[in-house]
Amino acid sequence: MSIVHVTNLTHIYGDRIIFQDAGFRLLKGEHAGLVGANGAGKSTLLRILTGSLLPDHGNIEWQPNIRAGFLEQHAKLTKGTTILQYMEQAYDRLFEIEKQLNRLAEKMADAEDNLEAILKRYGELQSELESSGFYQIGTKPDVLLLDEPTNYLDAAHIEWLTGYLKNYKHAFLVISHDEHFLNEITTVTFHLEHQTIKRYSGSYQYFLKEYVQSRAQAEAAYAKQHREIKKLEGFIDRNRVRKAKQAKSREKALSKIKRIEKPTDSYVPSFSFKTGRNPAMTVLKTENLEAGYTVPLFKPLSLTVKRGDKIAITGENGAGKSTLIKTLLGDLKPLSGTVTAGQHLQAAYFRQESPASHHTPLEKLRAFFPDLSEKDIRQTLAISGLTPKHISQPLATLSGGEQAKVRLAELMLSNSNLLVLDEPTNHLDTSAKRALKQALCDYKGTILLVSHEPSFYEDWVTHIWRIEAWRRK
Ligand SMILES: Nc1ncnc2c1ncn2[C@@H]1O[C@H](COP(=O)(O)OP(=O)(O)OP(=O)(O)O)[C@@H](O)[C@H]1O
Ligand SMILES: [Mg+2]
């Protein structure tokens, strides 16, 4: 039985078609992945499913009385939040109702005139909660819709979530660019490309294999048809007069051919980071550094970063990676000890998250680099994978991956000899991740990288700082 059945879905933003007559069906208990390039429309589809966005056309048919939990792409794991609380954000609506009930119960105690109204509202909320099955022990939503849930999780949390989803008794549809995670949790893959949704009955690995094969077949079919068309056209051109009758019949045949569309690839971005002048041999040095806001997070650290070092910093959520980076860069004062920067140090910093504004990428970068020509800025944005339309629409309306690419373009336009990147792969699709990895391999300067994805850094970094080892006992 389908939990949700989507048919004839068409949606257009401005003049950009995101879905054209697309459809899909999620069955009861299915563990599905939703994949596709940055900007393909994955988050849009989830918004349409949850009803927060109305599509231009199409039917979204939910099985009656289905409870869905929804976690949006930018939901964040803030310090002090447990993974359970994080997952519970998916059940937010139910929890909100429960909170409201508690508040109403408090009000009832000292209500005088409006007791009746409160009681009525209480009854309504209670029956909503009961009909949702919230009170049944262990009740989980019939379907979880999760938009890139691993983006802000550390390795241990990702492992927890993997186990949680693997054993999930009900259905889920999870958007992710993390191939390993997808292979572990999914048995069905929906691929979003060319405005349609295609179903593959297997995990990500299976999808990739099938996709490559069907892509090769489509290319062969296109090439074969293209040759046939050329042959017919050639004949018609040569024989229009001499063999007019035959030419006419070929013309008729030609007009009857149902043209196969040329298979196209989505644009593959490429990144490269410029180096400024050479810094001193010792780029950064700390002596008995105690970093933190009020209490030191680590034991006193005496660290040295040498020119050309490429260092991955790993550690649990909330362990203090970003605090350490900010202290090393001088944005945060040490509690004690010292940080010394080598001469001519030029750092460029990719923050973990940066709030999206109503400015367009072009406006933002022009304000940032007033000395650069608009042509250079446009070119860099294009190389990063943004179309002319993207670069002149407000940042807040760009997809997660597109926003990250704008920030990488900003980094590309900066001169630096130290790149500091705080989880730069969040939101990036597989081809963008590959391109970023190549750029960091090729970078001539020094790198400090915070990342939870060993496959992203393990084959090119020179050192790994595991900051758990530095924790105060
Ligand atoms: N309000 C809007 N106005 C104009 N364009 C929009 C709006 N919202 C989204 N878009 C565009 O629609 C496309 C699909 O966006 P969506 O967020 O669904 O992508 P996605 O597949 O989730 O990508 P990512 O992997 O980067 O998260 C993007 O190119 C985006 O720029
Ligand atoms: Mg998205």
Coordinates of C-alpha atoms and ligand atoms in Angstrom, one line a residue:
M1 CA 0.0 0.0 0.0
S2 CA 1.3 3.5 -0.8
I3 CA 1.9 5.9 2.1
V4 CA 2.1 8.7 -0.4
H5 CA 1.5 8.8 -4.1
V6 CA 2.5 11.7 -6.2
T7 CA 1.3 12.1 -9.8
N8 CA 1.6 14.7 -12.6
L9 CA 3.8 16.9 -10.4
T10 CA 4.9 20.1 -12.1
H11 CA 6.6 23.0 -10.3
I12 CA 8.3 26.1 -11.6
Y13 CA 10.3 28.7 -9.8
G14 CA 10.2 31.9 -11.9
D15 CA 11.1 30.4 -15.3
R16 CA 13.0 27.4 -14.0
I17 CA 11.3 24.1 -14.2
I18 CA 12.0 22.0 -11.2
F19 CA 9.5 19.2 -11.8
Q20 CA 7.7 18.3 -15.1
D21 CA 5.0 15.8 -14.9
A22 CA 6.9 13.8 -12.2
G23 CA 5.5 11.1 -10.1
F24 CA 6.5 8.7 -7.4
R25 CA 5.1 6.3 -4.8
L26 CA 6.5 5.5 -1.4
L27 CA 5.3 2.2 0.0
K28 CA 4.5 1.2 3.6
G29 CA 7.7 0.4 5.5
E30 CA 10.0 1.4 2.7
H31 CA 13.5 2.7 3.6
A32 CA 14.2 5.1 0.8
G33 CA 16.9 7.5 -0.2
L34 CA 16.3 10.6 -2.3
V35 CA 19.4 11.6 -4.3
G36 CA 20.3 14.1 -7.0
A37 CA 22.7 17.0 -7.7
N38 CA 22.6 20.2 -5.7
G39 CA 19.7 22.2 -6.8
A40 CA 17.8 19.3 -8.4
G41 CA 14.8 19.9 -6.2
K42 CA 15.1 17.4 -3.4
S43 CA 14.2 19.9 -0.6
T44 CA 11.5 21.3 -2.8
L45 CA 10.0 17.8 -3.1
L46 CA 10.0 17.4 0.7
R47 CA 8.4 20.8 1.2
I48 CA 5.7 19.8 -1.3
L49 CA 5.1 16.5 0.5
T50 CA 4.7 18.2 3.8
G51 CA 2.3 20.7 2.4
S52 CA 4.5 23.7 3.2
L53 CA 4.9 24.4 -0.6
L54 CA 2.0 24.2 -3.0
P55 CA 3.1 22.9 -6.4
D56 CA 1.9 24.4 -9.6
H57 CA 0.3 21.2 -10.7
G58 CA -0.1 17.7 -9.4
N59 CA -1.7 15.4 -6.9
I60 CA -0.2 14.5 -3.6
E61 CA -2.2 11.7 -2.2
W62 CA -1.4 10.7 1.4
Q63 CA -2.9 7.6 2.9
P64 CA -5.4 8.8 5.5
N65 CA -4.3 9.2 9.1
I66 CA -0.6 9.0 8.3
R67 CA 1.7 10.6 10.8
A68 CA 4.8 12.1 9.2
G69 CA 7.9 13.4 11.0
F70 CA 9.9 16.1 9.2
L71 CA 13.4 17.3 9.7
E72 CA 14.4 20.2 7.5
Q73 CA 17.8 20.7 5.9
H74 CA 19.2 23.4 8.1
A75 CA 18.0 21.9 11.4
K76 CA 21.0 22.1 13.6
L77 CA 22.5 20.1 16.4
T78 CA 23.3 22.8 18.9
K79 CA 25.5 22.4 21.8
G80 CA 24.0 20.4 24.6
T81 CA 21.4 18.7 22.4
T82 CA 21.4 14.9 22.4
I83 CA 20.9 13.0 19.2
L84 CA 17.6 11.8 20.6
Q85 CA 16.4 15.4 21.0
Y86 CA 17.7 16.0 17.5
M87 CA 15.6 13.2 16.1
E88 CA 12.7 14.4 18.1
Q89 CA 12.7 17.6 16.1
A90 CA 11.1 15.3 13.5
Y91 CA 8.2 14.8 15.9
D92 CA 8.0 18.5 16.7
R93 CA 4.4 19.0 16.0
L94 CA 3.3 16.3 18.5
F95 CA 5.6 17.6 21.1
E96 CA 4.3 21.1 20.6
I97 CA 0.8 19.9 21.2
E98 CA 1.9 18.2 24.4
K99 CA 3.5 21.4 25.6
Q100 CA 0.4 23.4 24.8
L101 CA -1.6 20.9 26.8
N102 CA 0.6 21.3 29.8
R103 CA 0.4 25.1 29.5
L104 CA -3.4 24.9 29.3
A105 CA -3.5 22.6 32.3
E106 CA -1.5 25.2 34.3
K107 CA -3.9 28.0 33.1
M108 CA -6.9 25.9 34.2
A109 CA -5.8 26.0 37.7
D110 CA -6.3 29.7 38.1
A111 CA -8.8 30.4 35.4
E112 CA -12.1 31.9 36.4
D113 CA -14.2 33.3 33.5
N114 CA -12.7 31.6 30.6
L115 CA -12.5 28.1 31.9
E116 CA -14.9 26.8 29.4
A117 CA -12.9 28.1 26.5
I118 CA -9.7 26.5 27.9
L119 CA -11.5 23.2 28.5
K120 CA -12.8 23.2 24.9
R121 CA -9.3 23.9 23.5
Y122 CA -7.8 21.3 25.8
G123 CA -10.3 18.7 24.5
E124 CA -9.5 19.5 20.9
L125 CA -5.8 19.2 21.4
Q126 CA -6.1 16.0 23.4
S127 CA -8.1 14.3 20.7
E128 CA -5.6 15.4 18.1
L129 CA -2.9 13.9 20.1
E130 CA -4.8 10.7 20.8
S131 CA -5.7 10.2 17.2
S132 CA -2.1 10.6 16.3
G133 CA -1.3 7.6 18.5
F134 CA 1.2 9.7 20.5
Y135 CA 0.1 7.9 23.7
Q136 CA 0.8 4.4 22.4
I137 CA 4.0 3.3 23.9
G138 CA 6.9 3.3 21.4
T139 CA 4.8 4.9 18.7
K140 CA 6.8 6.4 15.9
P141 CA 5.7 8.3 12.9
D142 CA 4.6 6.1 10.0
V143 CA 7.0 7.9 7.8
L144 CA 10.1 10.1 8.5
L145 CA 11.1 12.7 6.0
L146 CA 14.6 13.8 6.7
D147 CA 16.6 16.4 4.7
E148 CA 20.3 15.7 5.0
P149 CA 20.2 14.6 8.7
T150 CA 23.9 13.9 9.0
N151 CA 25.2 17.3 8.0
Y152 CA 25.8 18.5 11.5
L153 CA 26.5 15.2 13.2
D154 CA 29.8 13.7 14.3
A155 CA 30.9 10.2 13.5
A156 CA 29.4 8.7 16.7
H157 CA 26.1 10.3 16.1
I158 CA 26.0 9.3 12.5
E159 CA 26.6 5.7 13.6
W160 CA 23.8 6.0 16.1
L161 CA 21.4 7.4 13.5
T162 CA 22.4 4.7 11.0
G163 CA 21.4 2.0 13.6
Y164 CA 18.2 3.9 14.5
L165 CA 17.1 4.1 10.8
K166 CA 18.2 0.6 9.9
N167 CA 15.9 -0.8 12.6
Y168 CA 13.1 1.7 12.0
K169 CA 9.9 -0.3 11.8
H170 CA 8.2 2.2 9.6
A171 CA 9.0 4.0 6.3
F172 CA 11.4 6.9 5.7
L173 CA 12.6 9.0 2.9
V174 CA 16.0 10.5 3.6
I175 CA 17.9 13.0 1.5
S176 CA 21.6 12.7 1.7
H177 CA 24.9 13.2 -0.2
D178 CA 26.7 10.7 2.1
E179 CA 27.1 7.6 0.0
H180 CA 28.2 5.4 2.8
F181 CA 25.3 6.4 5.1
L182 CA 22.8 5.8 2.2
N183 CA 24.2 2.4 1.5
E184 CA 23.8 1.4 5.1
I185 CA 20.2 2.5 5.6
T186 CA 18.3 2.4 2.3
T187 CA 16.7 -0.4 0.2
V188 CA 15.1 1.9 -2.4
T189 CA 16.6 4.9 -4.1
F190 CA 14.7 7.7 -5.8
H191 CA 16.9 9.7 -8.2
L192 CA 15.9 13.2 -9.1
E193 CA 17.2 14.4 -12.5
H194 CA 15.9 16.3 -15.5
Q195 CA 12.7 17.3 -13.7
T196 CA 11.6 13.7 -13.1
I197 CA 11.9 11.2 -10.3
K198 CA 13.1 7.7 -11.1
R199 CA 12.9 4.7 -8.8
Y200 CA 15.7 2.2 -8.3
S201 CA 14.9 -0.9 -6.2
G202 CA 18.1 -1.0 -4.2
S203 CA 20.5 1.1 -2.2
Y204 CA 22.8 3.8 -3.5
Q205 CA 25.4 1.4 -4.8
Y206 CA 22.8 -0.4 -6.8
F207 CA 21.4 2.8 -8.1
L208 CA 24.8 4.0 -9.3
K209 CA 25.5 0.7 -11.1
E210 CA 22.1 0.8 -12.8
Y211 CA 22.4 4.5 -13.6
V212 CA 25.7 4.1 -15.3
Q213 CA 24.4 1.3 -17.4
S214 CA 21.2 2.9 -18.4
R215 CA 23.1 6.1 -19.1
A216 CA 25.4 4.2 -21.5
Q217 CA 22.4 2.6 -23.2
A218 CA 20.7 6.0 -23.6
E219 CA 23.9 7.4 -25.1
A220 CA 24.2 4.5 -27.5
A221 CA 20.5 4.8 -28.5
Y222 CA 21.0 8.5 -29.1
A223 CA 24.1 8.1 -31.2
K224 CA 22.5 5.4 -33.3
Q225 CA 19.4 7.5 -34.0
H226 CA 21.6 10.5 -34.7
R227 CA 23.5 8.5 -37.4
E228 CA 20.2 7.3 -38.9
I229 CA 18.8 10.9 -39.1
K230 CA 22.0 12.2 -40.7
K231 CA 21.8 9.4 -43.3
L232 CA 18.2 10.2 -44.2
E233 CA 18.9 13.9 -44.3
G234 CA 21.9 13.3 -46.6
F235 CA 19.9 11.2 -48.9
I236 CA 17.1 13.7 -49.1
D237 CA 19.5 16.6 -49.8
R238 CA 21.3 14.7 -52.5
N239 CA 18.2 13.3 -54.2
R240 CA 15.6 16.0 -53.9
V241 CA 15.4 16.4 -57.7
R242 CA 16.8 13.2 -59.2
K243 CA 14.8 10.8 -57.0
A244 CA 12.1 13.1 -55.8
K245 CA 9.7 10.3 -54.9
Q246 CA 12.1 8.4 -52.8
A247 CA 13.3 11.6 -51.2
K248 CA 9.7 12.5 -50.3
S249 CA 9.2 9.1 -48.7
R250 CA 12.4 9.5 -46.7
E251 CA 11.3 12.9 -45.6
K252 CA 8.1 11.3 -44.4
A253 CA 10.0 8.7 -42.5
L254 CA 12.2 11.3 -41.0
S255 CA 9.3 13.3 -39.7
K256 CA 7.9 10.2 -38.0
I257 CA 11.0 9.5 -36.0
K258 CA 10.4 10.1 -32.3
R259 CA 13.6 12.0 -31.4
I260 CA 15.6 10.7 -28.5
E261 CA 16.9 13.6 -26.4
K262 CA 20.6 14.0 -26.1
P263 CA 21.6 12.7 -22.6
T264 CA 23.2 15.6 -20.7
D265 CA 25.2 15.8 -17.6
S266 CA 24.7 18.2 -14.9
Y267 CA 27.5 20.7 -14.6
V268 CA 30.5 19.5 -12.7
P269 CA 32.0 22.3 -10.6
S270 CA 35.7 22.9 -10.1
F271 CA 37.4 24.8 -7.3
S272 CA 40.9 26.1 -6.9
F273 CA 42.4 28.3 -4.2
K274 CA 45.0 31.0 -4.9
T275 CA 48.0 31.3 -2.6
G276 CA 49.3 34.7 -1.6
R277 CA 52.9 35.3 -0.5
N278 CA 54.8 32.7 1.4
P279 CA 54.4 32.9 5.2
A280 CA 57.2 32.1 7.7
M281 CA 58.1 28.4 8.1
T282 CA 56.2 28.3 11.4
V283 CA 52.6 29.3 10.5
L284 CA 51.1 29.1 14.0
K285 CA 52.5 28.2 17.4
T286 CA 50.8 27.9 20.7
E287 CA 52.3 27.7 24.1
N288 CA 50.3 26.3 27.0
L289 CA 47.2 27.5 25.3
E290 CA 44.0 27.2 27.2
A291 CA 41.0 27.8 24.9
G292 CA 37.4 28.1 25.9
Y293 CA 34.8 30.7 26.7
T294 CA 34.8 30.6 30.5
V295 CA 36.5 27.3 31.4
P296 CA 39.3 25.8 29.4
L297 CA 38.0 23.0 27.1
F298 CA 41.4 21.2 26.7
K299 CA 44.5 20.7 28.7
P300 CA 47.2 23.3 28.0
L301 CA 48.2 22.9 24.3
S302 CA 51.6 23.6 22.8
L303 CA 51.0 23.1 19.1
T304 CA 52.9 23.9 16.0
V305 CA 51.6 24.3 12.5
K306 CA 54.3 24.3 9.9
R307 CA 54.1 25.7 6.4
G308 CA 52.5 23.1 4.1
D309 CA 50.9 21.1 6.9
K310 CA 47.5 19.8 6.0
I311 CA 45.7 19.0 9.2
A312 CA 42.3 17.4 9.8
I313 CA 40.7 18.2 13.1
T314 CA 38.2 15.6 14.3
G315 CA 36.2 15.3 17.5
E316 CA 32.7 14.9 18.9
N317 CA 29.9 17.5 18.4
G318 CA 30.5 20.2 21.0
A319 CA 34.0 19.1 21.8
G320 CA 35.4 22.5 20.9
K321 CA 36.7 22.3 17.4
S322 CA 35.3 25.6 16.3
T323 CA 36.4 27.3 19.6
L324 CA 39.9 26.0 19.0
I325 CA 39.9 27.4 15.4
K326 CA 38.6 30.8 16.5
T327 CA 41.3 31.0 19.2
L328 CA 44.0 30.0 16.7
L329 CA 42.8 32.7 14.3
G330 CA 42.7 35.3 17.0
D331 CA 38.9 35.8 16.9
L332 CA 38.7 34.5 20.5
K333 CA 41.1 35.4 23.3
P334 CA 43.0 32.6 25.0
L335 CA 42.0 32.0 28.6
S336 CA 45.7 31.6 29.2
G337 CA 48.9 30.8 27.3
T338 CA 49.7 32.3 23.9
V339 CA 49.1 31.9 20.2
T340 CA 51.7 33.3 17.8
A341 CA 51.1 33.7 14.2
G342 CA 54.0 33.5 11.8
Q343 CA 55.0 36.5 9.7
H344 CA 52.9 37.2 6.6
L345 CA 50.1 34.9 7.6
Q346 CA 47.1 35.3 5.4
A347 CA 44.2 33.2 6.6
A348 CA 40.9 32.5 4.7
Y349 CA 38.1 31.1 6.7
F350 CA 35.1 28.9 5.7
R351 CA 32.7 29.1 8.7
Q352 CA 30.5 26.1 9.5
E353 CA 27.4 28.0 8.6
S354 CA 26.7 31.5 7.5
P355 CA 23.3 33.0 7.6
A356 CA 21.7 33.4 4.1
S357 CA 20.6 36.9 3.3
H358 CA 18.2 38.6 0.9
H359 CA 21.3 39.7 -1.1
T360 CA 22.2 37.9 -4.3
P361 CA 25.5 36.1 -4.6
L362 CA 26.7 38.7 -7.1
E363 CA 25.9 41.6 -4.7
K364 CA 27.5 39.8 -1.8
L365 CA 30.8 39.1 -3.6
R366 CA 30.9 42.6 -5.2
A367 CA 30.7 44.2 -1.8
F368 CA 33.3 41.8 -0.5
F369 CA 35.8 42.4 -3.3
P370 CA 35.2 45.9 -4.5
D371 CA 38.5 45.9 -6.4
L372 CA 37.6 42.9 -8.6
S373 CA 35.8 43.2 -11.9
E374 CA 32.2 41.9 -12.1
K375 CA 33.4 39.7 -14.9
D376 CA 35.9 37.9 -12.6
I377 CA 33.3 37.5 -9.9
R378 CA 30.7 36.1 -12.4
Q379 CA 33.2 33.7 -13.8
T380 CA 34.2 32.3 -10.4
L381 CA 30.6 31.8 -9.4
A382 CA 30.0 30.0 -12.7
I383 CA 33.0 27.7 -12.2
S384 CA 31.7 26.9 -8.8
G385 CA 28.5 25.6 -10.4
L386 CA 26.1 28.5 -10.3
T387 CA 24.1 29.5 -13.3
P388 CA 23.5 33.2 -14.3
K389 CA 20.0 32.9 -12.8
H390 CA 21.3 31.6 -9.4
I391 CA 23.8 34.4 -9.1
S392 CA 21.1 37.1 -9.2
Q393 CA 18.5 35.5 -6.9
P394 CA 18.5 36.1 -3.1
L395 CA 20.9 33.8 -1.3
A396 CA 18.1 32.6 1.0
T397 CA 16.3 31.1 -2.0
L398 CA 19.3 29.0 -3.1
S399 CA 19.5 25.3 -2.2
G400 CA 21.8 24.3 0.6
G401 CA 24.5 23.1 -1.8
E402 CA 24.2 26.3 -3.9
Q403 CA 24.8 28.4 -0.9
A404 CA 27.9 26.5 0.1
K405 CA 29.2 26.9 -3.5
V406 CA 28.8 30.7 -3.2
R407 CA 30.9 30.6 0.0
L408 CA 33.5 28.5 -1.8
A409 CA 33.6 31.0 -4.6
E410 CA 34.3 33.7 -2.0
L411 CA 37.2 31.6 -0.8
M412 CA 38.5 31.2 -4.4
L413 CA 38.6 34.9 -4.9
S414 CA 40.6 35.5 -1.7
N415 CA 44.4 35.3 -1.5
S416 CA 45.6 33.1 1.3
N417 CA 48.4 31.0 2.6
L418 CA 46.3 29.3 5.3
L419 CA 42.9 27.8 4.6
V420 CA 40.7 27.1 7.5
L421 CA 37.6 25.1 6.7
D422 CA 34.9 24.2 9.2
E423 CA 32.9 21.3 7.8
P424 CA 32.9 22.5 4.2
T425 CA 31.4 19.3 2.7
N426 CA 28.0 19.8 4.4
H427 CA 25.3 20.2 1.7
L428 CA 27.7 19.5 -1.2
D429 CA 26.7 16.8 -3.7
T430 CA 29.2 14.0 -4.7
S431 CA 30.7 15.8 -7.7
A432 CA 31.2 19.0 -5.8
K433 CA 32.8 17.1 -2.9
R434 CA 35.2 15.4 -5.3
A435 CA 36.1 18.7 -6.8
L436 CA 36.8 20.3 -3.4
K437 CA 38.9 17.4 -2.4
Q438 CA 41.0 17.8 -5.5
A439 CA 41.4 21.6 -4.8
L440 CA 42.6 21.0 -1.3
C441 CA 45.0 18.3 -2.5
D442 CA 46.4 20.8 -5.0
Y443 CA 46.5 23.9 -2.7
K444 CA 50.0 25.1 -2.1
G445 CA 49.5 26.6 1.3
T446 CA 48.6 25.2 4.7
I447 CA 45.2 23.8 5.7
L448 CA 43.2 23.3 8.9
L449 CA 40.1 21.3 8.1
V450 CA 37.3 20.2 10.5
S451 CA 35.5 17.2 9.0
H452 CA 33.6 14.1 10.0
E453 CA 34.2 12.4 6.7
P454 CA 37.4 10.3 6.8
S455 CA 36.9 9.4 3.1
F456 CA 37.1 13.1 2.3
Y457 CA 40.5 13.8 4.0
E458 CA 42.3 10.6 4.9
D459 CA 44.3 10.2 1.7
W460 CA 45.8 13.7 1.5
V461 CA 46.2 15.2 5.0
T462 CA 49.6 15.2 6.7
H463 CA 48.3 15.2 10.3
I464 CA 45.1 14.4 12.2
W465 CA 44.3 16.2 15.4
R466 CA 41.9 14.1 17.5
I467 CA 40.9 16.6 20.0
E468 CA 39.3 14.1 22.4
A469 CA 42.8 13.2 23.4
W470 CA 43.3 16.7 24.7
R471 CA 40.2 16.8 26.8
R472 CA 40.7 17.8 30.5
K473 CA 40.2 14.7 32.6
Ligands
LIG1 N1 12.0 30.4 -3.6 C1 12.7 30.1 -4.6 N2 12.8 31.0 -5.6 C2 13.6 30.7 -6.7 N3 14.3 29.6 -6.9 C3 14.3 28.7 -5.8 C4 13.5 28.9 -4.7 N4 13.7 27.9 -3.8 C5 14.5 27.0 -4.5 N5 14.9 27.5 -5.7 C6 15.7 26.9 -6.7 O1 15.2 25.6 -7.0 C7 16.2 24.6 -7.1 C8 15.9 23.4 -6.3 O2 16.1 23.8 -4.9 P1 16.2 22.7 -3.7 O3 16.5 23.4 -2.5 O4 14.9 21.9 -3.8 O5 17.4 21.8 -4.2 P2 18.1 20.5 -3.5 O6 17.9 19.4 -4.5 O7 17.5 20.3 -2.2 O8 19.6 20.9 -3.4 P3 20.7 20.7 -2.3 O9 21.3 19.3 -2.5 O10 21.8 21.7 -2.6 O11 20.1 20.9 -1.0 C9 17.5 25.3 -6.8 O12 18.2 25.6 -8.0 C10 17.1 26.6 -6.1 O13 18.0 27.7 -6.4
MG2 MG 18.2 20.5 -0.2

